[in-house]
mmCIF file with all atom_site columns, C-alpha atoms in Angstrom:
data_model
loop_
_atom_site.group_PDB
_atom_site.id
_atom_site.type_symbol
_atom_site.label_atom_id
_atom_site.label_alt_id
_atom_site.label_comp_id
_atom_site.label_asym_id
_atom_site.label_entity_id
_atom_site.label_seq_id
_atom_site.pdbx_PDB_ins_code
_atom_site.Cartn_x
_atom_site.Cartn_y
_atom_site.Cartn_z
_atom_site.occupancy
_atom_site.B_iso_or_equiv
_atom_site.pdbx_formal_charge
_atom_site.auth_seq_id
_atom_site.auth_comp_id
_atom_site.auth_asym_id
_atom_site.auth_atom_id
_atom_site.pdbx_PDB_model_num
ATOM 1   C CA . LEU A 1 1   ? 0.080   0.044   -0.115  1.00 0.00 ? 1   LEU A CA 1
ATOM 2   C CA . ALA A 1 2   ? 2.586   2.363   0.660   1.00 0.00 ? 2   ALA A CA 1
ATOM 3   C CA . ARG A 1 3   ? 4.249   2.011   -2.861  1.00 0.00 ? 3   ARG A CA 1
ATOM 4   C CA . SER A 1 4   ? 0.650   2.979   -4.287  1.00 0.00 ? 4   SER A CA 1
ATOM 5   C CA . ALA A 1 5   ? 0.539   6.547   -5.933  1.00 0.00 ? 5   ALA A CA 1
ATOM 6   C CA . LEU A 1 6   ? -2.868  5.993   -6.370  1.00 0.00 ? 6   LEU A CA 1
ATOM 7   C CA . LEU A 1 7   ? -3.730  5.688   -2.741  1.00 0.00 ? 7   LEU A CA 1
ATOM 8   C CA . GLN A 1 8   ? -1.323  8.337   -1.573  1.00 0.00 ? 8   GLN A CA 1
ATOM 9   C CA . GLU A 1 9   ? -3.723  10.597  -3.619  1.00 0.00 ? 9   GLU A CA 1
ATOM 10  C CA . ALA A 1 10  ? -6.924  9.132   -2.417  1.00 0.00 ? 10  ALA A CA 1
ATOM 11  C CA . ASP A 1 11  ? -9.326  9.563   0.477   1.00 0.00 ? 11  ASP A CA 1
ATOM 12  C CA . VAL A 1 12  ? -10.531 6.151   1.798   1.00 0.00 ? 12  VAL A CA 1
ATOM 13  C CA . ALA A 1 13  ? -14.104 5.547   2.551   1.00 0.00 ? 13  ALA A CA 1
ATOM 14  C CA . VAL A 1 14  ? -15.478 2.155   3.923   1.00 0.00 ? 14  VAL A CA 1
ATOM 15  C CA . TYR A 1 15  ? -18.990 0.932   3.762   1.00 0.00 ? 15  TYR A CA 1
ATOM 16  C CA . LEU A 1 16  ? -18.929 -1.491  6.688   1.00 0.00 ? 16  LEU A CA 1
ATOM 17  C CA . ASN A 1 17  ? -21.614 -4.140  7.538   1.00 0.00 ? 17  ASN A CA 1
ATOM 18  C CA . PRO A 1 18  ? -20.019 -7.177  9.711   1.00 0.00 ? 18  PRO A CA 1
ATOM 19  C CA . GLY A 1 19  ? -21.946 -8.421  12.564  1.00 0.00 ? 19  GLY A CA 1
ATOM 20  C CA . GLU A 1 20  ? -21.912 -6.451  15.936  1.00 0.00 ? 20  GLU A CA 1
ATOM 21  C CA . GLY A 1 21  ? -19.333 -9.103  17.485  1.00 0.00 ? 21  GLY A CA 1
ATOM 22  C CA . GLU A 1 22  ? -16.597 -8.290  14.497  1.00 0.00 ? 22  GLU A CA 1
ATOM 23  C CA . ARG A 1 23  ? -16.920 -4.498  14.446  1.00 0.00 ? 23  ARG A CA 1
ATOM 24  C CA . LYS A 1 24  ? -14.331 -3.926  16.656  1.00 0.00 ? 24  LYS A CA 1
ATOM 25  C CA . GLU A 1 25  ? -11.681 -5.882  14.834  1.00 0.00 ? 25  GLU A CA 1
ATOM 26  C CA . ALA A 1 26  ? -12.472 -4.396  11.723  1.00 0.00 ? 26  ALA A CA 1
ATOM 27  C CA . MET A 1 27  ? -12.467 -0.651  12.786  1.00 0.00 ? 27  MET A CA 1
ATOM 28  C CA . ASP A 1 28  ? -8.833  -1.523  14.444  1.00 0.00 ? 28  ASP A CA 1
ATOM 29  C CA . ILE A 1 29  ? -7.796  -3.065  10.977  1.00 0.00 ? 29  ILE A CA 1
ATOM 30  C CA . LEU A 1 30  ? -9.029  -0.085  8.975   1.00 0.00 ? 30  LEU A CA 1
ATOM 31  C CA . ASN A 1 31  ? -7.693  2.301   11.430  1.00 0.00 ? 31  ASN A CA 1
ATOM 32  C CA . ASN A 1 32  ? -4.159  0.755   11.360  1.00 0.00 ? 32  ASN A CA 1
ATOM 33  C CA . THR A 1 33  ? -4.196  0.035   7.821   1.00 0.00 ? 33  THR A CA 1
ATOM 34  C CA . PHE A 1 34  ? -5.279  3.688   6.567   1.00 0.00 ? 34  PHE A CA 1
ATOM 35  C CA . ALA A 1 35  ? -3.183  5.685   9.605   1.00 0.00 ? 35  ALA A CA 1
ATOM 36  C CA . ASP A 1 36  ? -1.914  8.139   6.868   1.00 0.00 ? 36  ASP A CA 1
ATOM 37  C CA . GLN A 1 37  ? -5.184  8.310   4.918   1.00 0.00 ? 37  GLN A CA 1
ATOM 38  C CA . ASN A 1 38  ? -8.424  10.421  5.156   1.00 0.00 ? 38  ASN A CA 1
ATOM 39  C CA . LEU A 1 39  ? -10.276 7.576   6.252   1.00 0.00 ? 39  LEU A CA 1
ATOM 40  C CA . LYS A 1 40  ? -14.208 7.432   6.598   1.00 0.00 ? 40  LYS A CA 1
ATOM 41  C CA . VAL A 1 41  ? -16.359 4.340   7.854   1.00 0.00 ? 41  VAL A CA 1
ATOM 42  C CA . TYR A 1 42  ? -20.063 4.228   7.131   1.00 0.00 ? 42  TYR A CA 1
ATOM 43  C CA . LEU A 1 43  ? -21.353 1.471   9.753   1.00 0.00 ? 43  LEU A CA 1
ATOM 44  C CA . ARG A 1 44  ? -24.521 -0.316  8.601   1.00 0.00 ? 44  ARG A CA 1
ATOM 45  C CA . ALA A 1 45  ? -26.547 -3.258  9.502   1.00 0.00 ? 45  ALA A CA 1
ATOM 46  C CA . LYS A 1 46  ? -25.134 -6.886  8.290   1.00 0.00 ? 46  LYS A CA 1
ATOM 47  C CA . ALA A 1 47  ? -26.251 -7.703  4.863   1.00 0.00 ? 47  ALA A CA 1
ATOM 48  C CA . GLU A 1 48  ? -26.099 -10.385 2.074   1.00 0.00 ? 48  GLU A CA 1
ATOM 49  C CA . LYS A 1 49  ? -23.275 -9.847  -0.319  1.00 0.00 ? 49  LYS A CA 1
ATOM 50  C CA . GLN A 1 50  ? -25.329 -9.023  -3.303  1.00 0.00 ? 50  GLN A CA 1
ATOM 51  C CA . ALA A 1 51  ? -28.130 -6.603  -1.451  1.00 0.00 ? 51  ALA A CA 1
ATOM 52  C CA . GLY A 1 52  ? -24.805 -4.970  0.092   1.00 0.00 ? 52  GLY A CA 1
ATOM 53  C CA . ALA A 1 53  ? -23.063 -4.369  -2.777  1.00 0.00 ? 53  ALA A CA 1
ATOM 54  C CA . LYS A 1 54  ? -25.722 -2.677  -4.658  1.00 0.00 ? 54  LYS A CA 1
ATOM 55  C CA . THR A 1 55  ? -26.910 -0.786  -1.558  1.00 0.00 ? 55  THR A CA 1
ATOM 56  C CA . ALA A 1 56  ? -23.328 0.610   -0.927  1.00 0.00 ? 56  ALA A CA 1
ATOM 57  C CA . MET A 1 57  ? -23.376 2.404   -4.408  1.00 0.00 ? 57  MET A CA 1
ATOM 58  C CA . TYR A 1 58  ? -27.049 3.520   -4.026  1.00 0.00 ? 58  TYR A CA 1
ATOM 59  C CA . GLU A 1 59  ? -26.711 5.268   -0.968  1.00 0.00 ? 59  GLU A CA 1
ATOM 60  C CA . ALA A 1 60  ? -23.360 6.785   -1.890  1.00 0.00 ? 60  ALA A CA 1
ATOM 61  C CA . ILE A 1 61  ? -25.328 8.526   -4.604  1.00 0.00 ? 61  ILE A CA 1
ATOM 62  C CA . THR A 1 62  ? -28.145 9.449   -3.532  1.00 0.00 ? 62  THR A CA 1
ATOM 63  C CA . SER A 1 63  ? -26.424 10.738  -0.278  1.00 0.00 ? 63  SER A CA 1
ATOM 64  C CA . ASP A 1 64  ? -23.694 12.678  -2.343  1.00 0.00 ? 64  ASP A CA 1
ATOM 65  C CA . PHE A 1 65  ? -20.876 10.716  -0.822  1.00 0.00 ? 65  PHE A CA 1
ATOM 66  C CA . PHE A 1 66  ? -19.181 11.431  -4.002  1.00 0.00 ? 66  PHE A CA 1
ATOM 67  C CA . SER A 1 67  ? -19.529 15.301  -4.242  1.00 0.00 ? 67  SER A CA 1
ATOM 68  C CA . GLY A 1 68  ? -16.301 17.036  -4.834  1.00 0.00 ? 68  GLY A CA 1
ATOM 69  C CA . TYR A 1 69  ? -14.473 14.321  -5.867  1.00 0.00 ? 69  TYR A CA 1
ATOM 70  C CA . ASP A 1 70  ? -13.259 14.020  -9.411  1.00 0.00 ? 70  ASP A CA 1
ATOM 71  C CA . TRP A 1 71  ? -13.014 10.109  -9.379  1.00 0.00 ? 71  TRP A CA 1
ATOM 72  C CA . VAL A 1 72  ? -14.442 7.056   -7.242  1.00 0.00 ? 72  VAL A CA 1
ATOM 73  C CA . ILE A 1 73  ? -12.622 3.630   -7.125  1.00 0.00 ? 73  ILE A CA 1
ATOM 74  C CA . ARG A 1 74  ? -14.709 0.994   -5.632  1.00 0.00 ? 74  ARG A CA 1
ATOM 75  C CA . LEU A 1 75  ? -13.283 -1.984  -4.806  1.00 0.00 ? 75  LEU A CA 1
ATOM 76  C CA . ASN A 1 76  ? -14.056 -5.004  -2.488  1.00 0.00 ? 76  ASN A CA 1
ATOM 77  C CA . PRO A 1 77  ? -11.852 -5.826  0.493   1.00 0.00 ? 77  PRO A CA 1
ATOM 78  C CA . ASP A 1 78  ? -10.699 -9.067  -1.316  1.00 0.00 ? 78  ASP A CA 1
ATOM 79  C CA . VAL A 1 79  ? -9.512  -7.157  -4.452  1.00 0.00 ? 79  VAL A CA 1
ATOM 80  C CA . ILE A 1 80  ? -5.694  -6.138  -4.827  1.00 0.00 ? 80  ILE A CA 1
ATOM 81  C CA . VAL A 1 81  ? -4.626  -3.411  -7.041  1.00 0.00 ? 81  VAL A CA 1
ATOM 82  C CA . ARG A 1 82  ? -1.112  -4.974  -8.128  1.00 0.00 ? 82  ARG A CA 1
ATOM 83  C CA . ASP A 1 83  ? -0.230  -2.174  -10.876 1.00 0.00 ? 83  ASP A CA 1
ATOM 84  C CA . ASP A 1 84  ? -1.882  1.049   -10.929 1.00 0.00 ? 84  ASP A CA 1
ATOM 85  C CA . SER A 1 85  ? -0.051  2.358   -13.525 1.00 0.00 ? 85  SER A CA 1
ATOM 86  C CA . PHE A 1 86  ? -2.698  2.185   -16.080 1.00 0.00 ? 86  PHE A CA 1
ATOM 87  C CA . LEU A 1 87  ? -5.119  3.691   -14.086 1.00 0.00 ? 87  LEU A CA 1
ATOM 88  C CA . MET A 1 88  ? -3.124  6.527   -13.086 1.00 0.00 ? 88  MET A CA 1
ATOM 89  C CA . GLN A 1 89  ? -2.514  7.182   -16.880 1.00 0.00 ? 89  GLN A CA 1
ATOM 90  C CA . THR A 1 90  ? -5.993  6.801   -18.085 1.00 0.00 ? 90  THR A CA 1
ATOM 91  C CA . MET A 1 91  ? -7.315  8.773   -15.206 1.00 0.00 ? 91  MET A CA 1
ATOM 92  C CA . ALA A 1 92  ? -5.396  12.018  -16.877 1.00 0.00 ? 92  ALA A CA 1
ATOM 93  C CA . ASP A 1 93  ? -7.035  11.657  -19.976 1.00 0.00 ? 93  ASP A CA 1
ATOM 94  C CA . PRO A 1 94  ? -10.270 13.977  -19.666 1.00 0.00 ? 94  PRO A CA 1
ATOM 95  C CA . SER A 1 95  ? -12.147 11.906  -22.445 1.00 0.00 ? 95  SER A CA 1
ATOM 96  C CA . VAL A 1 96  ? -12.118 9.148   -20.123 1.00 0.00 ? 96  VAL A CA 1
ATOM 97  C CA . SER A 1 97  ? -15.033 8.542   -17.714 1.00 0.00 ? 97  SER A CA 1
ATOM 98  C CA . ALA A 1 98  ? -14.707 4.877   -16.617 1.00 0.00 ? 98  ALA A CA 1
ATOM 99  C CA . LEU A 1 99  ? -12.071 2.232   -16.357 1.00 0.00 ? 99  LEU A CA 1
ATOM 100 C CA . LEU A 1 100 ? -14.105 -1.102  -16.039 1.00 0.00 ? 100 LEU A CA 1
ATOM 101 C CA . ILE A 1 101 ? -13.730 -4.807  -16.291 1.00 0.00 ? 101 ILE A CA 1
ATOM 102 C CA . ASN A 1 102 ? -16.084 -7.099  -18.442 1.00 0.00 ? 102 ASN A CA 1
ATOM 103 C CA . CYS A 1 103 ? -16.644 -10.278 -16.655 1.00 0.00 ? 103 CYS A CA 1
ATOM 104 C CA . GLU A 1 104 ? -17.618 -12.052 -19.726 1.00 0.00 ? 104 GLU A CA 1
ATOM 105 C CA . ALA A 1 105 ? -14.785 -10.860 -22.062 1.00 0.00 ? 105 ALA A CA 1
ATOM 106 C CA . GLU A 1 106 ? -12.272 -13.969 -22.307 1.00 0.00 ? 106 GLU A CA 1
ATOM 107 C CA . TRP A 1 107 ? -14.010 -16.893 -20.661 1.00 0.00 ? 107 TRP A CA 1
ATOM 108 C CA . GLY A 1 108 ? -16.065 -17.973 -23.732 1.00 0.00 ? 108 GLY A CA 1
ATOM 109 C CA . GLY A 1 109 ? -19.330 -18.251 -22.219 1.00 0.00 ? 109 GLY A CA 1
ATOM 110 C CA . GLY A 1 110 ? -21.115 -17.866 -25.643 1.00 0.00 ? 110 GLY A CA 1
ATOM 111 C CA . GLY A 1 111 ? -24.008 -16.014 -24.314 1.00 0.00 ? 111 GLY A CA 1
ATOM 112 C CA . VAL A 1 112 ? -25.247 -12.775 -23.842 1.00 0.00 ? 112 VAL A CA 1
ATOM 113 C CA . PHE A 1 113 ? -25.695 -11.590 -20.232 1.00 0.00 ? 113 PHE A CA 1
ATOM 114 C CA . GLU A 1 114 ? -29.383 -11.311 -19.522 1.00 0.00 ? 114 GLU A CA 1
ATOM 115 C CA . GLY A 1 115 ? -30.783 -7.543  -19.558 1.00 0.00 ? 115 GLY A CA 1
ATOM 116 C CA . SER A 1 116 ? -27.252 -6.234  -21.400 1.00 0.00 ? 116 SER A CA 1
ATOM 117 C CA . GLU A 1 117 ? -27.962 -5.256  -24.887 1.00 0.00 ? 117 GLU A CA 1
ATOM 118 C CA . GLN A 1 118 ? -24.255 -5.422  -25.595 1.00 0.00 ? 118 GLN A CA 1
ATOM 119 C CA . GLY A 1 119 ? -23.391 -8.681  -24.266 1.00 0.00 ? 119 GLY A CA 1
ATOM 120 C CA . LEU A 1 120 ? -21.670 -6.821  -21.263 1.00 0.00 ? 120 LEU A CA 1
ATOM 121 C CA . ARG A 1 121 ? -21.479 -7.660  -17.695 1.00 0.00 ? 121 ARG A CA 1
ATOM 122 C CA . VAL A 1 122 ? -19.480 -5.026  -16.033 1.00 0.00 ? 122 VAL A CA 1
ATOM 123 C CA . HIS A 1 123 ? -17.584 -6.191  -12.922 1.00 0.00 ? 123 HIS A CA 1
ATOM 124 C CA . THR A 1 124 ? -18.610 -4.427  -9.833  1.00 0.00 ? 124 THR A CA 1
ATOM 125 C CA . ASP A 1 125 ? -15.997 -5.620  -7.509  1.00 0.00 ? 125 ASP A CA 1
ATOM 126 C CA . PHE A 1 126 ? -13.830 -3.351  -8.994  1.00 0.00 ? 126 PHE A CA 1
ATOM 127 C CA . PHE A 1 127 ? -14.043 -0.156  -11.083 1.00 0.00 ? 127 PHE A CA 1
ATOM 128 C CA . VAL A 1 128 ? -13.092 3.469   -11.490 1.00 0.00 ? 128 VAL A CA 1
ATOM 129 C CA . ILE A 1 129 ? -15.379 6.020   -12.684 1.00 0.00 ? 129 ILE A CA 1
ATOM 130 C CA . LYS A 1 130 ? -16.281 9.821   -12.543 1.00 0.00 ? 130 LYS A CA 1
ATOM 131 C CA . PRO A 1 131 ? -19.156 10.407  -10.180 1.00 0.00 ? 131 PRO A CA 1
ATOM 132 C CA . ASP A 1 132 ? -20.820 12.640  -12.576 1.00 0.00 ? 132 ASP A CA 1
ATOM 133 C CA . VAL A 1 133 ? -22.301 9.993   -14.718 1.00 0.00 ? 133 VAL A CA 1
ATOM 134 C CA . LEU A 1 134 ? -23.634 8.231   -11.395 1.00 0.00 ? 134 LEU A CA 1
ATOM 135 C CA . THR A 1 135 ? -26.946 9.615   -11.424 1.00 0.00 ? 135 THR A CA 1
ATOM 136 C CA . VAL A 1 136 ? -29.982 8.953   -9.113  1.00 0.00 ? 136 VAL A CA 1
ATOM 137 C CA . ASN A 1 137 ? -31.939 8.894   -12.525 1.00 0.00 ? 137 ASN A CA 1
ATOM 138 C CA . HIS A 1 138 ? -29.712 5.991   -13.920 1.00 0.00 ? 138 HIS A CA 1
ATOM 139 C CA . TYR A 1 139 ? -28.863 4.087   -11.046 1.00 0.00 ? 139 TYR A CA 1
ATOM 140 C CA . LEU A 1 140 ? -31.170 1.056   -10.227 1.00 0.00 ? 140 LEU A CA 1
ATOM 141 C CA . PRO A 1 141 ? -29.952 -0.656  -7.682  1.00 0.00 ? 141 PRO A CA 1
ATOM 142 C CA . LEU A 1 142 ? -32.896 -3.006  -7.011  1.00 0.00 ? 142 LEU A CA 1
ATOM 143 C CA . SER A 1 143 ? -33.663 -3.613  -10.496 1.00 0.00 ? 143 SER A CA 1
ATOM 144 C CA . ALA A 1 144 ? -31.610 -6.635  -11.102 1.00 0.00 ? 144 ALA A CA 1
ATOM 145 C CA . LYS A 1 145 ? -30.896 -10.097 -9.547  1.00 0.00 ? 145 LYS A CA 1
ATOM 146 C CA . ASP A 1 146 ? -26.961 -9.139  -8.955  1.00 0.00 ? 146 ASP A CA 1
ATOM 147 C CA . ALA A 1 147 ? -24.641 -6.258  -8.733  1.00 0.00 ? 147 ALA A CA 1
ATOM 148 C CA . GLU A 1 148 ? -22.952 -6.671  -11.829 1.00 0.00 ? 148 GLU A CA 1
ATOM 149 C CA . LEU A 1 149 ? -25.945 -6.336  -14.096 1.00 0.00 ? 149 LEU A CA 1
ATOM 150 C CA . SER A 1 150 ? -27.473 -3.577  -12.241 1.00 0.00 ? 150 SER A CA 1
ATOM 151 C CA . PHE A 1 151 ? -24.564 -1.768  -12.624 1.00 0.00 ? 151 PHE A CA 1
ATOM 152 C CA . THR A 1 152 ? -24.277 -2.543  -16.197 1.00 0.00 ? 152 THR A CA 1
ATOM 153 C CA . ARG A 1 153 ? -27.949 -1.162  -16.718 1.00 0.00 ? 153 ARG A CA 1
ATOM 154 C CA . SER A 1 154 ? -26.966 1.976   -14.866 1.00 0.00 ? 154 SER A CA 1
ATOM 155 C CA . ILE A 1 155 ? -24.122 3.025   -16.680 1.00 0.00 ? 155 ILE A CA 1
ATOM 156 C CA . GLN A 1 156 ? -25.427 1.927   -20.174 1.00 0.00 ? 156 GLN A CA 1
ATOM 157 C CA . GLU A 1 157 ? -26.439 5.438   -21.200 1.00 0.00 ? 157 GLU A CA 1
ATOM 158 C CA . SER A 1 158 ? -24.109 7.434   -19.839 1.00 0.00 ? 158 SER A CA 1
ATOM 159 C CA . VAL A 1 159 ? -20.947 5.639   -20.053 1.00 0.00 ? 159 VAL A CA 1
ATOM 160 C CA . LEU A 1 160 ? -21.276 2.424   -22.522 1.00 0.00 ? 160 LEU A CA 1
ATOM 161 C CA . ASP A 1 161 ? -23.349 3.864   -25.409 1.00 0.00 ? 161 ASP A CA 1
ATOM 162 C CA . ASN A 1 162 ? -21.087 6.629   -25.863 1.00 0.00 ? 162 ASN A CA 1
ATOM 163 C CA . GLY A 1 163 ? -17.686 4.879   -25.702 1.00 0.00 ? 163 GLY A CA 1
ATOM 164 C CA . SER A 1 164 ? -15.995 6.956   -22.656 1.00 0.00 ? 164 SER A CA 1
ATOM 165 C CA . HIS A 1 165 ? -14.931 3.925   -20.940 1.00 0.00 ? 165 HIS A CA 1
ATOM 166 C CA . ARG A 1 166 ? -11.619 2.070   -21.054 1.00 0.00 ? 166 ARG A CA 1
ATOM 167 C CA . TRP A 1 167 ? -11.260 -1.807  -20.492 1.00 0.00 ? 167 TRP A CA 1
ATOM 168 C CA . ILE A 1 168 ? -8.661  -2.425  -18.130 1.00 0.00 ? 168 ILE A CA 1
ATOM 169 C CA . PRO A 1 169 ? -5.753  -4.724  -19.922 1.00 0.00 ? 169 PRO A CA 1
ATOM 170 C CA . ASP A 1 170 ? -5.336  -8.446  -18.909 1.00 0.00 ? 170 ASP A CA 1
ATOM 171 C CA . ALA A 1 171 ? -7.887  -7.725  -15.773 1.00 0.00 ? 171 ALA A CA 1
ATOM 172 C CA . SER A 1 172 ? -11.025 -9.591  -17.079 1.00 0.00 ? 172 SER A CA 1
ATOM 173 C CA . PRO A 1 173 ? -11.336 -13.314 -16.117 1.00 0.00 ? 173 PRO A CA 1
ATOM 174 C CA . LYS A 1 174 ? -10.558 -16.324 -17.875 1.00 0.00 ? 174 LYS A CA 1
ATOM 175 C CA . SER A 1 175 ? -13.042 -18.373 -16.035 1.00 0.00 ? 175 SER A CA 1
ATOM 176 C CA . TYR A 1 176 ? -16.782 -18.156 -15.440 1.00 0.00 ? 176 TYR A CA 1
ATOM 177 C CA . LEU A 1 177 ? -16.169 -16.559 -12.244 1.00 0.00 ? 177 LEU A CA 1
ATOM 178 C CA . CYS A 1 178 ? -16.732 -12.805 -12.115 1.00 0.00 ? 178 CYS A CA 1
ATOM 179 C CA . ARG A 1 179 ? -13.416 -11.930 -10.429 1.00 0.00 ? 179 ARG A CA 1
ATOM 180 C CA . ALA A 1 180 ? -10.765 -9.596  -11.898 1.00 0.00 ? 180 ALA A CA 1
ATOM 181 C CA . GLY A 1 181 ? -8.012  -11.749 -13.023 1.00 0.00 ? 181 GLY A CA 1
ATOM 182 C CA . ASP A 1 182 ? -9.373  -15.036 -12.341 1.00 0.00 ? 182 ASP A CA 1
ATOM 183 C CA . GLY A 1 183 ? -8.004  -17.783 -14.142 1.00 0.00 ? 183 GLY A CA 1
ATOM 184 C CA . ARG A 1 184 ? -4.665  -15.720 -14.848 1.00 0.00 ? 184 ARG A CA 1
ATOM 185 C CA . ALA A 1 185 ? -1.418  -15.922 -13.577 1.00 0.00 ? 185 ALA A CA 1
ATOM 186 C CA . PHE A 1 186 ? -1.155  -13.370 -10.273 1.00 0.00 ? 186 PHE A CA 1
ATOM 187 C CA . SER A 1 187 ? 1.498   -11.513 -11.993 1.00 0.00 ? 187 SER A CA 1
ATOM 188 C CA . GLU A 1 188 ? -0.329  -11.048 -15.202 1.00 0.00 ? 188 GLU A CA 1
ATOM 189 C CA . SER A 1 189 ? -3.156  -9.238  -14.080 1.00 0.00 ? 189 SER A CA 1
ATOM 190 C CA . PRO A 1 190 ? -2.900  -5.723  -12.678 1.00 0.00 ? 190 PRO A CA 1
ATOM 191 C CA . ILE A 1 191 ? -6.181  -5.962  -10.603 1.00 0.00 ? 191 ILE A CA 1
ATOM 192 C CA . VAL A 1 192 ? -6.625  -9.209  -8.498  1.00 0.00 ? 192 VAL A CA 1
ATOM 193 C CA . HIS A 1 193 ? -9.475  -10.628 -6.895  1.00 0.00 ? 193 HIS A CA 1
ATOM 194 C CA . LYS A 1 194 ? -8.784  -14.136 -5.289  1.00 0.00 ? 194 LYS A CA 1
ATOM 195 C CA . HIS A 1 195 ? -9.488  -15.585 -2.048  1.00 0.00 ? 195 HIS A CA 1
ATOM 196 C CA . GLN A 1 196 ? -6.309  -17.615 -1.458  1.00 0.00 ? 196 GLN A CA 1
ATOM 197 C CA . PHE A 1 197 ? -2.891  -16.654 -2.663  1.00 0.00 ? 197 PHE A CA 1
ATOM 198 C CA . PRO A 1 198 ? 0.381   -17.984 -3.633  1.00 0.00 ? 198 PRO A CA 1
ATOM 199 C CA . PRO A 1 199 ? 3.270   -18.298 -1.043  1.00 0.00 ? 199 PRO A CA 1
ATOM 200 C CA . GLY A 1 200 ? 5.334   -15.181 -1.206  1.00 0.00 ? 200 GLY A CA 1
ATOM 201 C CA . PHE A 1 201 ? 2.766   -13.284 -3.445  1.00 0.00 ? 201 PHE A CA 1
ATOM 202 C CA . CYS A 1 202 ? 4.001   -9.955  -1.765  1.00 0.00 ? 202 CYS A CA 1
ATOM 203 C CA . SER A 1 203 ? 7.307   -10.620 -3.482  1.00 0.00 ? 203 SER A CA 1
ATOM 204 C CA . ILE A 1 204 ? 5.957   -10.929 -7.250  1.00 0.00 ? 204 ILE A CA 1
ATOM 205 C CA . PRO A 1 205 ? 6.575   -7.626  -9.015  1.00 0.00 ? 205 PRO A CA 1
#
């Protein structure tokens, strides 16, 4: 984390919804990890993973959590930004409004994801987006069965249709799982969503 140029320029907001007995430990970890950042924690009641993922973004948009910011980087706690160079370079391009990962890009599932006209399923465990394209009128958190479809529908008009997005290279999964970099070597993807890591992974460049 200390080597991340991206993190050094960011404030950190955490939407935290563990059980009551886990909250103190979670807060201690957050305060220690982000001791050098401006940290804001939104404590909420425990929720199922899909409901929590959708509600977090909906509350942020409707309550103006992102007001005053140029970019929003949304990631789950089990996602690692292994290399932020492409993100930093692309965020400097004023024509870009979002940096995204397509869950269905390379695994060869062969089907159009239900509800998406372009056959896209935009990853929600990690994305980078300008908050001005996330409007209450377009964001429909409860309209879909999962967070990916809900998010894809929400940015269809404001981002996908006008081509102002960029796909993050080598980050789409090569498996049926909607996890960034899944099926790739750990060192291949700049964004990694894994629950288990190889021994000594911190030393991988």
